XYZ file of C-alpha atoms in Angstrom:
322
model
C 38.138 -8.315 12.727
C 41.142 -5.919 13.206
C 42.550 -3.939 10.169
C 45.537 -5.996 9.356
C 43.733 -9.049 9.437
C 41.056 -7.623 7.147
C 43.776 -6.408 4.505
C 45.596 -9.830 4.506
C 41.795 -11.445 3.955
C 40.957 -9.050 1.322
C 44.192 -9.539 -0.519
C 43.229 -13.056 -1.210
C 39.827 -12.320 -2.657
C 41.357 -12.497 -6.131
C 42.355 -16.094 -5.686
C 38.754 -17.275 -5.034
C 37.149 -19.366 -7.713
C 33.717 -18.829 -8.991
C 31.799 -21.143 -6.408
C 33.723 -19.592 -3.617
C 33.052 -15.958 -4.634
C 29.236 -16.626 -4.944
C 29.490 -18.305 -1.459
C 31.050 -15.087 -0.389
C 28.614 -12.845 -1.988
C 25.811 -14.808 -0.499
C 27.168 -14.604 2.909
C 27.647 -10.844 2.669
C 24.228 -10.006 0.873
C 22.014 -10.486 4.343
C 24.447 -8.005 6.116
C 24.593 -5.376 3.333
C 20.862 -5.610 3.140
C 20.646 -4.909 7.125
C 23.196 -1.920 6.581
C 20.883 -0.500 3.889
C 17.779 -0.749 5.703
C 19.237 0.727 9.053
C 20.610 3.916 7.046
C 17.293 4.242 5.073
C 15.509 4.228 8.354
C 17.670 6.810 9.897
C 17.321 8.989 6.824
C 13.359 8.930 6.654
C 13.403 9.859 10.423
C 16.310 12.719 10.710
C 14.753 15.967 11.283
C 11.269 14.887 12.368
C 12.049 12.086 15.126
C 9.795 12.427 18.094
C 8.545 10.242 20.961
C 5.784 7.937 20.110
C 4.274 8.228 23.620
C 3.926 12.138 24.099
C 5.102 13.459 20.656
C 7.918 15.671 22.265
C 10.865 16.314 19.914
C 13.436 16.466 22.728
C 15.602 13.550 23.001
C 19.021 12.214 23.596
C 20.820 9.068 22.465
C 20.419 6.227 24.853
C 22.505 3.166 23.518
C 21.751 0.808 20.701
C 19.588 -2.702 20.336
C 19.345 -4.922 17.538
C 21.240 -2.683 15.118
C 19.124 0.386 15.628
C 19.964 3.656 17.807
C 17.572 4.003 20.851
C 16.533 7.457 22.207
C 15.220 8.492 25.476
C 12.615 11.113 25.816
C 13.227 14.327 27.827
C 9.825 14.851 28.729
C 8.407 11.443 29.692
C 11.585 9.502 29.928
C 10.438 6.676 27.546
C 12.940 4.939 25.352
C 12.275 4.328 21.750
C 13.794 3.649 18.469
C 12.836 4.904 15.016
C 10.475 2.150 14.386
C 8.719 2.443 17.728
C 5.151 3.248 17.021
C 5.017 2.041 13.360
C 3.543 -0.919 11.765
C 7.335 -2.332 11.558
C 8.151 -2.390 15.155
C 9.079 -5.763 16.391
C 9.375 -7.264 13.057
C 12.715 -9.306 12.710
C 14.941 -10.416 9.991
C 15.325 -6.735 8.709
C 18.085 -7.874 6.392
C 15.434 -9.654 4.314
C 13.008 -6.613 4.043
C 14.443 -5.092 1.046
C 14.380 -8.469 -0.943
C 10.738 -8.886 0.343
C 9.659 -5.598 -1.076
C 11.106 -6.415 -4.362
C 8.728 -9.194 -4.501
C 5.857 -6.784 -3.828
C 6.923 -4.542 -6.514
C 6.544 -7.759 -8.725
C 3.023 -8.534 -7.360
C 4.200 -11.965 -6.411
C 1.973 -14.495 -4.161
C 2.618 -15.049 -0.492
C 3.808 -18.415 -1.337
C 6.280 -17.305 -4.044
C 7.502 -14.339 -2.074
C 8.175 -16.508 0.910
C 10.427 -19.207 -1.136
C 12.624 -16.536 -2.848
C 13.337 -14.530 0.440
C 13.671 -17.808 2.608
C 10.847 -17.149 5.446
C 7.831 -19.029 6.336
C 4.412 -18.209 4.393
C 2.951 -16.980 7.569
C 5.786 -14.447 8.050
C 5.377 -13.335 4.341
C 1.706 -12.777 4.730
C 2.413 -10.731 8.120
C 5.022 -8.540 6.402
C 2.986 -7.815 3.318
C 0.037 -6.156 5.617
C 2.666 -4.656 7.819
C 4.495 -2.740 5.116
C 0.974 -1.949 3.513
C -0.506 -0.577 6.676
C 0.492 3.090 5.743
C 0.455 2.533 2.007
C -3.428 2.262 2.263
C -3.332 6.150 3.576
C -0.887 7.325 0.652
C -3.253 9.113 -1.595
C -3.447 12.868 -3.294
C -4.848 15.364 -1.117
C -7.197 16.912 -3.904
C -8.407 16.229 -6.983
C -8.604 19.179 -9.582
C -9.716 19.828 -13.102
C -12.140 17.137 -14.508
C -12.503 14.481 -12.001
C -14.105 11.250 -13.088
C -15.816 8.929 -10.690
C -17.395 5.492 -10.721
C -17.754 2.486 -8.640
C -16.998 -1.173 -9.280
C -17.973 -4.308 -7.234
C -16.072 -7.353 -6.034
C -17.770 -10.445 -4.512
C -17.481 -10.075 -0.643
C -14.892 -12.542 0.600
C -14.334 -13.979 4.113
C -11.002 -15.895 3.154
C -9.240 -16.748 6.226
C -11.982 -16.166 8.660
C -12.349 -18.406 11.530
C -16.143 -18.225 11.663
C -18.630 -17.830 8.904
C -22.098 -16.588 9.044
C -22.934 -18.338 5.839
C -21.971 -21.833 3.957
C -18.513 -21.388 2.493
C -18.137 -20.892 -1.270
C -16.163 -23.304 -3.390
C -13.612 -21.741 -5.711
C -14.702 -18.252 -5.165
C -18.123 -19.044 -6.370
C -20.923 -16.510 -7.348
C -23.293 -14.416 -5.433
C -26.761 -15.956 -4.399
C -28.714 -12.862 -5.356
C -28.915 -11.119 -8.937
C -27.614 -7.814 -9.564
C -26.258 -5.349 -6.906
C -26.586 -6.670 -3.623
C -25.212 -6.953 -0.085
C -22.949 -9.712 -1.178
C -20.878 -7.376 -3.194
C -18.032 -4.911 -1.705
C -18.366 -1.430 -3.390
C -15.194 0.356 -4.276
C -15.377 3.863 -5.339
C -12.679 5.097 -7.538
C -12.204 8.886 -8.307
C -9.289 10.038 -10.744
C -8.769 13.358 -12.549
C -7.064 13.931 -15.804
C -3.539 14.340 -14.387
C -3.747 10.798 -13.069
C -4.110 11.652 -9.395
C -6.529 8.875 -7.732
C -8.353 8.176 -4.784
C -10.279 4.868 -3.883
C -12.137 3.359 -1.051
C -14.133 0.451 0.166
C -17.302 2.345 0.993
C -19.356 -0.508 1.775
C -21.552 -3.181 0.373
C -24.389 -3.137 -1.948
C -25.303 -0.080 -3.859
C -23.539 3.408 -3.837
C -25.159 6.013 -1.636
C -24.803 9.896 -1.564
C -23.912 9.714 2.053
C -20.883 7.500 1.170
C -19.835 10.006 -1.655
C -19.927 12.666 1.180
C -17.497 10.852 3.772
C -15.121 9.232 1.090
C -15.021 11.730 -2.025
C -16.347 15.167 -0.752
C -13.049 16.087 1.283
C -10.654 15.381 -1.690
C -12.369 17.446 -4.278
C -11.381 20.815 -5.080
C -14.147 23.472 -4.959
C -13.764 24.115 -8.863
C -13.503 20.749 -9.672
C -15.848 19.324 -12.447
C -17.133 15.836 -11.488
C -17.944 13.555 -14.219
C -19.781 10.316 -13.440
C -22.379 7.946 -15.053
C -26.125 8.499 -14.262
C -26.366 7.038 -11.055
C -28.506 9.175 -8.894
C -26.218 9.114 -5.980
C -23.680 11.352 -7.750
C -26.430 13.883 -9.042
C -27.919 14.123 -5.279
C -24.439 14.694 -3.926
C -23.146 17.306 -6.489
C -26.563 19.182 -6.021
C -26.268 19.160 -2.250
C -23.005 20.534 -2.204
C -22.873 22.707 -5.426
C -20.560 20.757 -7.251
C -20.317 21.193 -11.021
C -21.340 17.758 -12.368
C -21.716 16.130 -15.651
C -23.202 12.654 -16.181
C -22.545 10.161 -19.113
C -25.545 7.788 -19.846
C -23.761 4.639 -20.744
C -26.876 2.800 -20.866
C -28.057 4.809 -23.724
C -24.707 4.100 -25.461
C -22.998 7.439 -24.932
C -19.564 7.160 -24.036
C -18.122 10.593 -24.799
C -19.651 14.076 -24.987
C -17.860 17.272 -25.881
C -18.058 20.240 -23.847
C -16.008 23.521 -23.832
C -14.162 22.389 -20.558
C -12.956 19.093 -22.268
C -14.195 15.729 -23.220
C -16.810 14.193 -20.739
C -16.317 10.584 -20.043
C -15.368 8.130 -17.391
C -13.049 6.039 -19.562
C -9.961 6.943 -17.592
C -11.409 5.539 -14.384
C -12.935 2.475 -15.930
C -9.690 1.555 -17.303
C -8.326 2.000 -13.885
C -11.068 -0.534 -12.873
C -9.960 -2.920 -15.406
C -6.237 -2.883 -14.582
C -7.155 -3.228 -10.948
C -9.502 -6.071 -11.479
C -6.990 -7.896 -13.641
C -4.190 -7.471 -10.818
C -6.476 -8.538 -8.073
C -6.976 -11.840 -10.186
C -3.485 -12.904 -9.699
C -4.215 -13.253 -5.986
C -6.907 -16.058 -6.503
C -9.130 -14.146 -4.128
C -8.669 -11.284 -1.563
C -10.422 -11.035 1.817
C -12.711 -8.147 2.109
C -11.051 -6.921 5.167
C -7.980 -6.459 3.226
C -9.046 -4.622 0.353
C -8.057 -1.302 1.715
C -4.407 -2.479 1.686
C -4.646 -4.012 -1.841
C -5.996 -0.706 -3.195
C -3.057 1.064 -1.561
C -0.556 -1.494 -3.103
C -2.241 -0.947 -6.491
C -2.056 2.743 -6.577
C 1.590 2.545 -5.340
C 2.353 0.410 -8.653
C 0.015 2.267 -11.098
C 1.766 4.106 -13.702
C 5.339 2.963 -12.232
C 4.618 5.633 -9.462
C 6.859 3.651 -6.974
C 9.620 1.468 -8.557
C 12.330 0.808 -5.946
C 11.929 -1.243 -2.640
C 13.582 1.871 -0.877
C 10.401 3.873 -1.954
C 7.941 1.586 -0.870
C 9.852 1.255 2.536
C 9.704 4.968 2.696
C 5.913 4.732 2.652
C 5.668 2.121 5.274
C 7.577 4.290 7.654
C 7.195 7.870 6.407
C 3.713 8.281 7.902
C 4.237 7.530 11.629
C 3.863 9.210 14.706
C 1.453 11.632 13.319
């Protein structure tokens, strides 16, 4: 629209009645959302843009497509944009992304999010796991001071699978075997007293020292004091790697012990278990293959660490082309 025509149209805005104003705002909202998305994408990638094929940082502008600036790599000649090589590449309806991320901050179900944003439920499901693909890797580098570790178990779920190797359970069902068995997904959670948290789906069945080595050892500071329950895997793991370790015998009714380093307990990590379990219950069952994504989602929301759609989008596109 040319400037004189725009000024004439803009001068008539005060004459609009309430329904007309709402209609105008509704029409402008998608375009405003698209502008915010494009600006945020460019801001996140500025200063660390590189070719997704050869990782070369030398490029030049090469036109635009679908509202995004394209670039051509000076080394390999490939063209790309700021979403190339990311989980968000080829996703459409970018003007609705921020509205959808708001529904994720509110932990709404796929169907509710789809209705609010105005997309199909399959699109809402696809978007959820594309946005969470990098969030599951967003964890602190190390735990220091006093770090509590404990595991929790969730019944294995093959929700959405086309092929089942066992009869389907109705309404979630129960495990066929008593106690801890291969029917349960084991989720390890470790949390220090500053609130830094790491978690991982380590396998099925009882926790082992080998799983602790793979998932916990790389994230522990050498001077850390590891606090756990009396599970033998923690003792063997700490003894092998010469990590200071204190165990709390919960079965004997001992919840807290006092030491010079501080209170010895696992109540912080158990409280996190309770919040995680209650939050997962809202989704009426989560497929085991998607559990890592939901753990990343919960960590982003815990303690209001992520409070805006823009922050969640930064996580989704920030750790790319590594």
